[in-house]
Tab-separated table of C-alpha atoms in Angstrom:
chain	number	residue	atom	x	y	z
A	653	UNK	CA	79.974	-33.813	103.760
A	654	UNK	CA	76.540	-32.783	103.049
A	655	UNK	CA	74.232	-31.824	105.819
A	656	UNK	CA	70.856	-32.306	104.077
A	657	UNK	CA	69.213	-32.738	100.489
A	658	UNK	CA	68.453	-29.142	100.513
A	659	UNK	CA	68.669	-27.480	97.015
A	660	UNK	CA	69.164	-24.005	96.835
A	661	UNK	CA	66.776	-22.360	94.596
A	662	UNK	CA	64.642	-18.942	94.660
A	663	UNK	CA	60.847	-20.518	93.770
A	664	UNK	CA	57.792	-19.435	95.614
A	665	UNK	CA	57.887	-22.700	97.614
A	666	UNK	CA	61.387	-21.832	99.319
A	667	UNK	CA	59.499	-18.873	100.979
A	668	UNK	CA	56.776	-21.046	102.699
A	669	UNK	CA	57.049	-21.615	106.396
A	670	UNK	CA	58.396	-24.728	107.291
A	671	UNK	CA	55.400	-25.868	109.421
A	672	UNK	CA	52.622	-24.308	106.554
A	673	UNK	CA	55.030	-26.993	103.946
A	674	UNK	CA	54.467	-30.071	106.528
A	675	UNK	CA	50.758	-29.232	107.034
A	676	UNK	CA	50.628	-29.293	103.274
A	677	UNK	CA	52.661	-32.349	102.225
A	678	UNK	CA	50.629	-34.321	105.043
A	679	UNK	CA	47.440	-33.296	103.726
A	680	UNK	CA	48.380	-33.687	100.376
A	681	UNK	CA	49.406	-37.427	101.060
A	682	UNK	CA	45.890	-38.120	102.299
A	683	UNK	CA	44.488	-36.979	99.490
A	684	UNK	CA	45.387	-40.180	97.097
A	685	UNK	CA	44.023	-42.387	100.019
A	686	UNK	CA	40.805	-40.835	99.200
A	687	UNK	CA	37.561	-42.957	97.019
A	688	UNK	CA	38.658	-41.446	93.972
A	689	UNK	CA	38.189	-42.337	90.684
A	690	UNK	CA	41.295	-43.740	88.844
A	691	UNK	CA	40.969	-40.440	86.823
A	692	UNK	CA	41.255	-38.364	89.467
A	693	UNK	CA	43.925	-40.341	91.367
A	694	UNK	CA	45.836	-39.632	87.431
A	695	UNK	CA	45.473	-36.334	87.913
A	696	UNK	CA	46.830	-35.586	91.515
A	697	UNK	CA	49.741	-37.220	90.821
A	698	UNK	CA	50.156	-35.206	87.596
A	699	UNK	CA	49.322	-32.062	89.643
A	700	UNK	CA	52.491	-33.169	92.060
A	701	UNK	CA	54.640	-33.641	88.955
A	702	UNK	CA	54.208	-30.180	87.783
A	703	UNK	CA	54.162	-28.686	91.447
A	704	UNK	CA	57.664	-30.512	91.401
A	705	UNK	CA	58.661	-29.548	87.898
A	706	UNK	CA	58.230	-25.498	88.770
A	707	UNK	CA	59.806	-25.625	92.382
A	708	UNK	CA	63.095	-27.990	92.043
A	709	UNK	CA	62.913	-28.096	88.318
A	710	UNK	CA	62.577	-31.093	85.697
A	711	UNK	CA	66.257	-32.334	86.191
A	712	UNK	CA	65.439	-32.355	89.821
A	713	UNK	CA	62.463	-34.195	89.917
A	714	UNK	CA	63.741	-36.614	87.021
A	715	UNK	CA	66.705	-37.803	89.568
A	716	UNK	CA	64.279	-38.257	92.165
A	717	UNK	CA	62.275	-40.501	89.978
A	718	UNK	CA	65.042	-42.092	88.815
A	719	UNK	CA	65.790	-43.227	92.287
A	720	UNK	CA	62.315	-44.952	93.055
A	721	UNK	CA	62.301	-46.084	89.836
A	722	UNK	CA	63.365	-49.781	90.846
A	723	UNK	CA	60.739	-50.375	93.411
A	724	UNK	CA	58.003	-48.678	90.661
A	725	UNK	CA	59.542	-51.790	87.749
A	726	UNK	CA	59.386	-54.333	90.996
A	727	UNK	CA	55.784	-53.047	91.288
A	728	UNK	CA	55.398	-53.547	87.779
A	729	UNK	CA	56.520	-57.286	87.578
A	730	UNK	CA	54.274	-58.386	90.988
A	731	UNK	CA	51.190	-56.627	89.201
A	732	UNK	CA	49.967	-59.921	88.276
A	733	UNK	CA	49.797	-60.911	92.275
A	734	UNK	CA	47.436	-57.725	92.790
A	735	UNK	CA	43.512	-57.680	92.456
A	736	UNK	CA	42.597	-60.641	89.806
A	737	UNK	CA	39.054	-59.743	89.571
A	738	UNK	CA	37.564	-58.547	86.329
A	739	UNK	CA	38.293	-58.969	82.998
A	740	UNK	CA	41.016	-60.886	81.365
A	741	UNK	CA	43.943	-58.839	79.433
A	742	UNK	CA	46.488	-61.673	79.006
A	743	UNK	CA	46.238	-64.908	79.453
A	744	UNK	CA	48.667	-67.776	78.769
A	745	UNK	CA	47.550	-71.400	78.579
A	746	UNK	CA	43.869	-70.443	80.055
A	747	UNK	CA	45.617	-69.198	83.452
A	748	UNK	CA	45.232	-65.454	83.719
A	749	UNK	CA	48.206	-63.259	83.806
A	750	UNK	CA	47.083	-59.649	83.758
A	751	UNK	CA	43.813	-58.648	84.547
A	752	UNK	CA	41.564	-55.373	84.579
A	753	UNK	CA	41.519	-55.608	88.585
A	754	UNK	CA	45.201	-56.052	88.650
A	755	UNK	CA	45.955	-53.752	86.665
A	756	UNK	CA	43.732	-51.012	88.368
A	757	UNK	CA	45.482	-52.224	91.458
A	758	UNK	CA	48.455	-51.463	90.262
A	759	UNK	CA	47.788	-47.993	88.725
A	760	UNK	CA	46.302	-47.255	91.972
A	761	UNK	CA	49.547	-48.159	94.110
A	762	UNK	CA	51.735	-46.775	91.571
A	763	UNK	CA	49.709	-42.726	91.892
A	764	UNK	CA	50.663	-43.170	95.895
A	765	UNK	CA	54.017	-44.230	95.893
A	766	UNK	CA	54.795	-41.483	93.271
A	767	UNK	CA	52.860	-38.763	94.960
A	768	UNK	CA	53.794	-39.764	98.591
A	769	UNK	CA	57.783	-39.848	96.918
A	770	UNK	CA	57.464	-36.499	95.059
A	771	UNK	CA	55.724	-34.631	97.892
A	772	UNK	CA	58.457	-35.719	101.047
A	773	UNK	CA	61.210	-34.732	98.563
A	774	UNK	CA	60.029	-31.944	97.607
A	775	UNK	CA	59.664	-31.092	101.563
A	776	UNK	CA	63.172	-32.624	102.361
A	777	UNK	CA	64.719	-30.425	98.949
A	778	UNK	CA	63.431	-26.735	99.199
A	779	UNK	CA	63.582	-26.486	103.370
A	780	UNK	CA	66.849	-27.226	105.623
A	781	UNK	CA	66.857	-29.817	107.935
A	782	UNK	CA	67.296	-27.331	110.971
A	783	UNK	CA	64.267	-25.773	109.812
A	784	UNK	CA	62.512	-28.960	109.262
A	785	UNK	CA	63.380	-29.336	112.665
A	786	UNK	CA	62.309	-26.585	114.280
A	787	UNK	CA	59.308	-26.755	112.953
A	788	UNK	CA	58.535	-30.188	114.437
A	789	UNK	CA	59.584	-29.023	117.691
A	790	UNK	CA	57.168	-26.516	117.341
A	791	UNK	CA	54.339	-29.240	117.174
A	792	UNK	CA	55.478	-30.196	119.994
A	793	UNK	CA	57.590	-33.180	119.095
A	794	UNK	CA	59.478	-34.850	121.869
A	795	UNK	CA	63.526	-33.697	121.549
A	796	UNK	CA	64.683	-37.342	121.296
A	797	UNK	CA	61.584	-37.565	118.119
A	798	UNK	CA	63.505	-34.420	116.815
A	799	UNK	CA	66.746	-36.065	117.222
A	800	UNK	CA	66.104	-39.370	114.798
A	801	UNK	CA	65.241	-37.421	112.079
A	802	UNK	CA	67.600	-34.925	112.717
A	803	UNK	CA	70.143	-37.467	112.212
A	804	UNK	CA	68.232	-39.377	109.226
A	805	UNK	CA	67.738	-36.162	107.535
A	806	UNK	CA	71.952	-35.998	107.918
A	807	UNK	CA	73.000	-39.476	107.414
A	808	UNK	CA	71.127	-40.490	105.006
A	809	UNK	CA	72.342	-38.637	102.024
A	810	UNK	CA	75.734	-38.664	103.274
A	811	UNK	CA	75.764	-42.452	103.229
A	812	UNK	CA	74.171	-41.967	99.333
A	813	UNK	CA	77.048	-39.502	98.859
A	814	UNK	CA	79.414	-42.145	100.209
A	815	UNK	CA	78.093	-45.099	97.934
A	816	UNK	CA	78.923	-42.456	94.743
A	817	UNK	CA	82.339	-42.048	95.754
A	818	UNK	CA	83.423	-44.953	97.017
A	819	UNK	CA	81.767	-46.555	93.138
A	820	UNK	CA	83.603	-43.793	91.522
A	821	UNK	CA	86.659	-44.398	92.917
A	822	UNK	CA	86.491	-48.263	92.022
A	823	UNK	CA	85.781	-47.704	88.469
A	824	UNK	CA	88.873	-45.190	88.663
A	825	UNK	CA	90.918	-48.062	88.974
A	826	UNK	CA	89.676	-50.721	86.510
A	827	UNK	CA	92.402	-51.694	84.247
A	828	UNK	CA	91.283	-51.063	81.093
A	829	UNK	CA	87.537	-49.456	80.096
A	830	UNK	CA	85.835	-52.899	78.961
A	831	UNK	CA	85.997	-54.093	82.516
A	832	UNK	CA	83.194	-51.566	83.613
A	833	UNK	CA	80.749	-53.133	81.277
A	834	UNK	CA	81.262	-56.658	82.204
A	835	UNK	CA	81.324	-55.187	85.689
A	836	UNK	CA	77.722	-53.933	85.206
A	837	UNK	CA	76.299	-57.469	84.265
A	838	UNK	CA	77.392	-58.663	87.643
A	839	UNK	CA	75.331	-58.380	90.778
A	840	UNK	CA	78.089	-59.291	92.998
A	841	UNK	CA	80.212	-56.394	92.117
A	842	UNK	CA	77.776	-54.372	94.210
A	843	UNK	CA	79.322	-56.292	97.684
A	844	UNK	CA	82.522	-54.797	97.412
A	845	UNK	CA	81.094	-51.194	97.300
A	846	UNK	CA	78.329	-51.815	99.583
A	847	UNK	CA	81.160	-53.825	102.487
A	848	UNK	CA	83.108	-49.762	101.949
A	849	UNK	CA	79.926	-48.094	102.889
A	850	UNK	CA	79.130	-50.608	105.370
A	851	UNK	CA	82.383	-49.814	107.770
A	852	UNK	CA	82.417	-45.939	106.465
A	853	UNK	CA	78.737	-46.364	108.380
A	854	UNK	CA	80.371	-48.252	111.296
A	855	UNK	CA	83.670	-45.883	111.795
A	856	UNK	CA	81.045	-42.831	111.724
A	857	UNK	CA	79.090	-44.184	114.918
A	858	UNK	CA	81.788	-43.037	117.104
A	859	UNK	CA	82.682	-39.162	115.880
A	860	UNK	CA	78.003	-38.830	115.696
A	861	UNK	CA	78.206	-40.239	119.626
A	862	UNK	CA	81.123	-37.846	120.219
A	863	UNK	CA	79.310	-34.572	118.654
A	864	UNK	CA	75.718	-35.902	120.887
A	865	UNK	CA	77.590	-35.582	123.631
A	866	UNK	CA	79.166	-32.543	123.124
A	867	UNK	CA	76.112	-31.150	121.993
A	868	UNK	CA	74.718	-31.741	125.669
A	869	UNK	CA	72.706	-34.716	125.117
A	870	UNK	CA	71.700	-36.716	128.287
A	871	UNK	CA	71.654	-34.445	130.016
A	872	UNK	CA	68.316	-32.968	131.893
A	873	UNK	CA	68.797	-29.487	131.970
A	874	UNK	CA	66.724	-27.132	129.804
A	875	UNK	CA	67.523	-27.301	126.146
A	876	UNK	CA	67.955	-23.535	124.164
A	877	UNK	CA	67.857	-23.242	120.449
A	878	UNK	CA	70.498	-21.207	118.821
A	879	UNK	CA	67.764	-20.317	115.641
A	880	UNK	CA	64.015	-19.676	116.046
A	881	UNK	CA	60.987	-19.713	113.508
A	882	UNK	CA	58.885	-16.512	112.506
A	883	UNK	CA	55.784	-15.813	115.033
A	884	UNK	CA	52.909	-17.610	113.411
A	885	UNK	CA	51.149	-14.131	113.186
A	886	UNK	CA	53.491	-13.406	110.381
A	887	UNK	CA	53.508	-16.234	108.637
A	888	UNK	CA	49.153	-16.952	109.381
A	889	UNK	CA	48.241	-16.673	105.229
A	890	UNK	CA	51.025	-19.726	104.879
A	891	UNK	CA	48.638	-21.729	107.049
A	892	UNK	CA	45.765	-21.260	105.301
A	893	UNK	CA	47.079	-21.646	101.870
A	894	UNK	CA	48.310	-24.885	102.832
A	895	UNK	CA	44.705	-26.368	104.684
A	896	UNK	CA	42.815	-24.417	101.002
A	897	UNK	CA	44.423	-25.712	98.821
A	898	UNK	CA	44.862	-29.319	99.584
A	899	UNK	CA	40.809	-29.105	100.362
A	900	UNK	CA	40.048	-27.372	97.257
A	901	UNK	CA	41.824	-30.285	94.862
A	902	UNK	CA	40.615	-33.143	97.202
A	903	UNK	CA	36.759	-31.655	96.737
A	904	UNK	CA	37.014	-31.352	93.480
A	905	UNK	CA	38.678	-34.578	92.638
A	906	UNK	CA	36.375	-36.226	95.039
A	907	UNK	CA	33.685	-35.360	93.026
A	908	UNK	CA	35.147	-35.749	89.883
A	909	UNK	CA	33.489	-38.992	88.551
């Protein structure tokens, strides 16, 4: 069972302080929320492609992709409910389809969603959960705060790791290989995979209550960690990297016209 999405790899990002890399992403992720120019929003989200292409590599960031992928073509079929205003691009029967304000809308949506996506994986992939952690309790996060994401951090690509197996193992036992393609074409032979997942989920709820309680929790005694971060002293220039650098590319992009 795997404990997190962490990917072990030996880039310059891996060596960042946990707290510097969550002072960064969230100040990166304001950054597309900024008046920019559609230009500039291009560009930031090209800057968090290649970010993501030299710390987690291309095959990396491609499966992450690949993953939002059917929320970005969803996005791309309700493009014509977006901003109507402006000029005309398609048109069928004199009703307007596809405008310039929907499709600036659009592009618009599209940079966030890809930059918010890359930039929390990219968080969630090159640090460890208990770091991730620890470094919101140091923020002074409330334990039971600390505890939901704790177990979101774990359960969530378990349960993804769950759906692949429990498909795998269905496909094992197809009949003959034809079957899988006609299976494909079928929605509904998603339900019987999704029902496995569904009670795996539901069986699980009793072992995760089992280890909380063993674990101490409840209980209003003191809590001690069993790991600690580095002093901030030590890790100070990770700080500052991560404020500069966001500021420096939202300045200039802000500008940019």
């Amino acid at each position: 069972m795997k404990n997190s999405s962490f990917i072990a790899l030996s880039t310059p990002y891996y060596s960042f302080d946990p707290r510097a890399k969550i002072i960064f992403t969230l100040l990166v992720c304001i950054l597309p929320f900024l008046p920019l120019s559609w230009m500039a929003q291009c560009t930031l989200t090209l800057i968090s492609l290649l970010v993501s292409f030299t710390q987690i590599g291309w095959k990396n960031t491609m499966k992450n992709i690949k993953v939002i992928l059917p929320i970005i073509i969803l996005m791309t079929l309700l493009m014509p409910l977006q901003g109507r205003g402006g000029e005309a691009l398609w048109s069928v029967n004199g009703r307007v389809i596809i405008s310039v304000g929907s499709v600036l809308s659009w592009q618009r949506i599209l940079n966030r969603f890809l930059l918010l996506s890359l930039m929390c994986s990219l968080l969630i992939e090159t640090t460890k959960s208990s770091s991730i952690l620890l470094a919101f309790r140091s923020f002074r996060l409330p334990y039971s705060v600390a505890l939901v994401l704790s177990l979101s951090l774990r359960l969530i690509p378990t349960i993804s790791d769950t759906f692949l197996e429990i498909r795998d193992s269905q496909r094992l036992r197809l009949p003959n290989p034809g079957e899988e393609e006609a299976k494909k074409k079928k929605i509904t032979s998603l339900l019987p995979t999704l029902t496995s997942v569904l009670v795996v989920s539901i069986k699980s709820i009793a072992s995760t209550s089992e280890a909380l309680e063993l674990r101490g929790y409840g209980r209003n005694n003191k809590r001690t960690s069993y790991r600690s971060l580095k002093s901030v002293r030590k890790v100070f220039p990770h700080f500052i990297i991560s404020v500069i650098v966001p500021a420096i590319i939202g300045i200039s992009l802000l500008y940019w016209r």
